[in-house]
mmCIF file of C-alpha atoms in Angstrom:
data_model
loop_
_atom_site.group_PDB
_atom_site.id
_atom_site.type_symbol
_atom_site.label_atom_id
_atom_site.label_comp_id
_atom_site.label_asym_id
_atom_site.label_seq_id
_atom_site.Cartn_x
_atom_site.Cartn_y
_atom_site.Cartn_z
ATOM 1 C CA UNK Z 278 0.001 0.075 0.090
ATOM 2 C CA UNK Z 279 2.839 2.414 0.969
ATOM 3 C CA UNK Z 280 4.570 1.539 -2.215
ATOM 4 C CA UNK Z 281 1.680 2.384 -4.470
ATOM 5 C CA UNK Z 282 1.403 5.563 -2.593
ATOM 6 C CA UNK Z 283 4.809 6.606 -3.406
ATOM 7 C CA UNK Z 284 4.514 5.520 -7.061
ATOM 8 C CA UNK Z 285 1.295 7.725 -7.293
ATOM 9 C CA UNK Z 286 3.232 10.724 -5.541
ATOM 10 C CA UNK Z 287 6.149 10.450 -8.470
ATOM 11 C CA UNK Z 288 3.687 10.323 -11.033
ATOM 12 C CA UNK Z 289 2.005 13.236 -9.870
ATOM 13 C CA UNK Z 290 5.503 15.125 -9.236
ATOM 14 C CA UNK Z 291 6.404 14.263 -12.923
ATOM 15 C CA UNK Z 292 3.038 15.297 -14.400
ATOM 16 C CA UNK Z 293 3.208 18.625 -12.464
ATOM 17 C CA UNK Z 294 6.717 19.194 -13.878
ATOM 18 C CA UNK Z 295 5.798 18.387 -17.325
ATOM 19 C CA UNK Z 296 2.408 20.501 -17.105
ATOM 20 C CA UNK Z 297 4.538 23.498 -15.638
ATOM 21 C CA UNK Z 298 6.734 23.762 -18.624
ATOM 22 C CA UNK Z 299 4.979 24.565 -21.479
ATOM 23 C CA UNK Z 300 7.915 24.350 -23.969
ATOM 24 C CA UNK Z 301 8.474 20.842 -23.010
ATOM 25 C CA UNK Z 302 4.872 19.691 -23.252
ATOM 26 C CA UNK Z 303 4.711 21.317 -26.687
ATOM 27 C CA UNK Z 304 7.837 19.730 -27.699
ATOM 28 C CA UNK Z 305 6.592 16.197 -26.544
ATOM 29 C CA UNK Z 306 3.383 16.951 -28.391
ATOM 30 C CA UNK Z 307 4.975 17.819 -31.523
ATOM 31 C CA UNK Z 308 6.956 14.871 -31.319
ATOM 32 C CA UNK Z 309 4.108 12.666 -31.145
ATOM 33 C CA UNK Z 310 2.303 14.555 -33.853
ATOM 34 C CA UNK Z 311 5.259 14.095 -36.382
ATOM 35 C CA UNK Z 312 5.124 10.300 -35.484
ATOM 36 C CA UNK Z 313 1.607 10.078 -36.083
ATOM 37 C CA UNK Z 314 1.786 12.168 -39.254
ATOM 38 C CA UNK Z 315 4.613 10.052 -40.891
ATOM 39 C CA UNK Z 316 2.755 6.768 -39.899
ATOM 40 C CA UNK Z 317 5.936 5.962 -37.646
ATOM 41 C CA UNK Z 318 3.701 5.735 -34.505
ATOM 42 C CA UNK Z 319 1.575 3.022 -35.982
ATOM 43 C CA UNK Z 320 4.622 1.077 -37.083
ATOM 44 C CA UNK Z 321 6.271 1.467 -33.434
ATOM 45 C CA UNK Z 322 2.932 0.594 -31.962
ATOM 46 C CA UNK Z 323 2.662 -2.551 -34.136
ATOM 47 C CA UNK Z 324 6.264 -3.556 -33.615
ATOM 48 C CA UNK Z 325 6.047 -3.222 -29.796
ATOM 49 C CA UNK Z 326 2.642 -5.264 -29.717
ATOM 50 C CA UNK Z 327 3.876 -7.999 -32.081
ATOM 51 C CA UNK Z 328 7.401 -8.393 -30.615
ATOM 52 C CA UNK Z 329 7.037 -7.475 -27.140
ATOM 53 C CA UNK Z 330 6.845 -10.773 -25.014
ATOM 54 C CA UNK Z 331 3.692 -11.207 -22.864
ATOM 55 C CA UNK Z 332 5.738 -12.105 -20.066
ATOM 56 C CA UNK Z 333 7.438 -8.821 -18.733
ATOM 57 C CA UNK Z 334 10.104 -10.947 -16.712
ATOM 58 C CA UNK Z 335 11.475 -12.305 -20.119
ATOM 59 C CA UNK Z 336 11.613 -8.639 -21.489
ATOM 60 C CA UNK Z 337 13.243 -7.200 -18.170
ATOM 61 C CA UNK Z 338 15.846 -9.918 -18.344
ATOM 62 C CA UNK Z 339 16.542 -9.149 -21.915
ATOM 63 C CA UNK Z 340 17.150 -5.535 -21.299
ATOM 64 C CA UNK Z 341 19.148 -6.355 -18.015
ATOM 65 C CA UNK Z 342 21.690 -8.167 -19.787
ATOM 66 C CA UNK Z 343 25.251 -6.606 -19.436
ATOM 67 C CA UNK Z 344 26.028 -7.260 -23.297
ATOM 68 C CA UNK Z 345 22.889 -5.162 -24.342
ATOM 69 C CA UNK Z 346 24.053 -2.223 -21.752
ATOM 70 C CA UNK Z 347 27.595 -2.452 -23.001
ATOM 71 C CA UNK Z 348 26.334 -2.551 -26.682
ATOM 72 C CA UNK Z 349 24.170 0.304 -26.054
ATOM 73 C CA UNK Z 350 27.063 2.404 -24.458
ATOM 74 C CA UNK Z 351 29.348 1.565 -27.465
ATOM 75 C CA UNK Z 352 26.475 2.651 -30.022
ATOM 76 C CA UNK Z 353 25.997 5.719 -28.115
ATOM 77 C CA UNK Z 354 30.022 6.372 -28.237
ATOM 78 C CA UNK Z 355 29.878 5.762 -31.975
ATOM 79 C CA UNK Z 356 26.682 8.041 -32.656
ATOM 80 C CA UNK Z 357 28.606 10.945 -30.842
ATOM 81 C CA UNK Z 358 31.737 10.485 -32.930
ATOM 82 C CA UNK Z 359 29.508 10.221 -35.932
ATOM 83 C CA UNK Z 360 27.924 13.234 -35.127
ATOM 84 C CA UNK Z 361 31.224 15.028 -34.496
ATOM 85 C CA UNK Z 362 32.444 13.923 -38.029
ATOM 86 C CA UNK Z 363 29.358 15.084 -39.826
ATOM 87 C CA UNK Z 364 29.566 18.543 -37.910
ATOM 88 C CA UNK Z 365 32.498 19.584 -40.219
ATOM 89 C CA UNK Z 366 31.879 21.573 -43.241
ATOM 90 C CA UNK Z 367 34.162 19.376 -45.237
ATOM 91 C CA UNK Z 368 32.637 16.138 -44.182
ATOM 92 C CA UNK Z 369 29.065 17.360 -44.705
ATOM 93 C CA UNK Z 370 29.885 18.440 -48.219
ATOM 94 C CA UNK Z 371 31.662 15.112 -49.071
ATOM 95 C CA UNK Z 372 28.715 13.095 -47.582
ATOM 96 C CA UNK Z 373 26.413 15.172 -49.552
ATOM 97 C CA UNK Z 374 28.056 14.925 -52.692
ATOM 98 C CA UNK Z 375 28.461 10.961 -52.238
ATOM 99 C CA UNK Z 376 24.848 10.297 -51.099
ATOM 100 C CA UNK Z 377 22.983 12.566 -53.590
ATOM 101 C CA UNK Z 378 24.929 10.945 -56.475
ATOM 102 C CA UNK Z 379 25.225 7.351 -54.943
ATOM 103 C CA UNK Z 380 22.910 5.875 -57.526
ATOM 104 C CA UNK Z 381 25.419 6.979 -60.360
ATOM 105 C CA UNK Z 382 28.275 5.342 -58.364
ATOM 106 C CA UNK Z 383 26.447 2.066 -57.829
ATOM 107 C CA UNK Z 384 25.493 2.157 -61.624
ATOM 108 C CA UNK Z 385 28.899 2.540 -62.733
ATOM 109 C CA UNK Z 386 30.235 -0.259 -60.250
ATOM 110 C CA UNK Z 387 27.569 -2.670 -61.328
ATOM 111 C CA UNK Z 388 28.263 -1.836 -65.161
ATOM 112 C CA UNK Z 389 31.850 -2.447 -64.494
ATOM 113 C CA UNK Z 390 31.318 -5.699 -62.792
ATOM 114 C CA UNK Z 391 28.913 -6.901 -65.411
ATOM 115 C CA UNK Z 392 30.869 -5.934 -68.375
ATOM 116 C CA UNK Z 393 34.464 -6.050 -67.142
ATOM 117 C CA UNK Z 394 37.433 -4.850 -69.477
ATOM 118 C CA UNK Z 395 40.874 -6.312 -69.761
ATOM 119 C CA UNK Z 396 43.440 -3.821 -69.302
ATOM 120 C CA UNK Z 397 46.793 -3.594 -70.794
ATOM 121 C CA UNK Z 398 49.643 -1.675 -69.086
ATOM 122 C CA UNK Z 399 49.392 1.059 -71.895
ATOM 123 C CA UNK Z 400 45.645 1.323 -71.411
ATOM 124 C CA UNK Z 401 46.094 1.634 -67.749
ATOM 125 C CA UNK Z 402 48.438 4.255 -68.125
ATOM 126 C CA UNK Z 403 46.260 6.079 -70.693
ATOM 127 C CA UNK Z 404 43.371 5.929 -68.258
ATOM 128 C CA UNK Z 405 45.423 7.670 -65.587
ATOM 129 C CA UNK Z 406 45.626 10.539 -67.865
ATOM 130 C CA UNK Z 407 41.972 11.135 -67.358
ATOM 131 C CA UNK Z 408 41.541 13.829 -64.991
ATOM 132 C CA UNK Z 409 38.453 12.403 -63.293
ATOM 133 C CA UNK Z 410 40.273 9.099 -62.960
ATOM 134 C CA UNK Z 411 43.339 10.719 -61.756
ATOM 135 C CA UNK Z 412 41.493 12.895 -58.987
ATOM 136 C CA UNK Z 413 39.679 9.707 -57.869
ATOM 137 C CA UNK Z 414 42.677 7.560 -57.589
ATOM 138 C CA UNK Z 415 44.445 10.424 -55.824
ATOM 139 C CA UNK Z 416 41.688 10.865 -53.399
ATOM 140 C CA UNK Z 417 41.702 7.171 -52.646
ATOM 141 C CA UNK Z 418 45.438 7.043 -52.169
ATOM 142 C CA UNK Z 419 45.346 10.086 -49.910
ATOM 143 C CA UNK Z 420 42.587 8.272 -47.804
ATOM 144 C CA UNK Z 421 44.440 5.004 -47.724
ATOM 145 C CA UNK Z 422 47.701 6.905 -46.350
ATOM 146 C CA UNK Z 423 45.699 8.606 -43.807
ATOM 147 C CA UNK Z 424 43.660 5.511 -42.951
ATOM 148 C CA UNK Z 425 46.979 3.444 -42.504
ATOM 149 C CA UNK Z 426 48.421 6.205 -40.132
ATOM 150 C CA UNK Z 427 45.206 6.256 -38.149
ATOM 151 C CA UNK Z 428 45.016 2.403 -37.764
ATOM 152 C CA UNK Z 429 48.582 2.126 -36.481
ATOM 153 C CA UNK Z 430 47.657 4.081 -33.517
ATOM 154 C CA UNK Z 431 44.451 1.878 -32.454
ATOM 155 C CA UNK Z 432 44.892 0.239 -29.241
ATOM 156 C CA UNK Z 433 43.838 -3.416 -29.542
ATOM 157 C CA UNK Z 434 43.961 -4.333 -25.881
#
């Protein structure tokens, strides 16, 4: 009985905090509206109802696993690093160029794989004179050099 009273008190405190802060309440409502308008709220609801075990102890034991917690922490660290990486103007520009033109990249890769050419040494040397090939090869070589330098510093312990 005492435990239920404490839970009710905590819920009332949380609701009064939420109701007292109009900006937070509006933010939460806007998020729910965006989820609803995009159809993602229904997807999330369906996902939870279909995949959540009826036995809450099974669900709790899954969430309480150390591996899940460590994986979550590692994922959060990786996401922070990704956000830091994408926050730079150069990385944003490169990602935008690659992502918005990815269809062309994939198509050219598939065409090359489906219709491979035999290259002689002279043909390869001729291709290196193409400014676009030279630029792409230089970019890859510079990236490989930097990648090699960075990977030497990785602590594997």
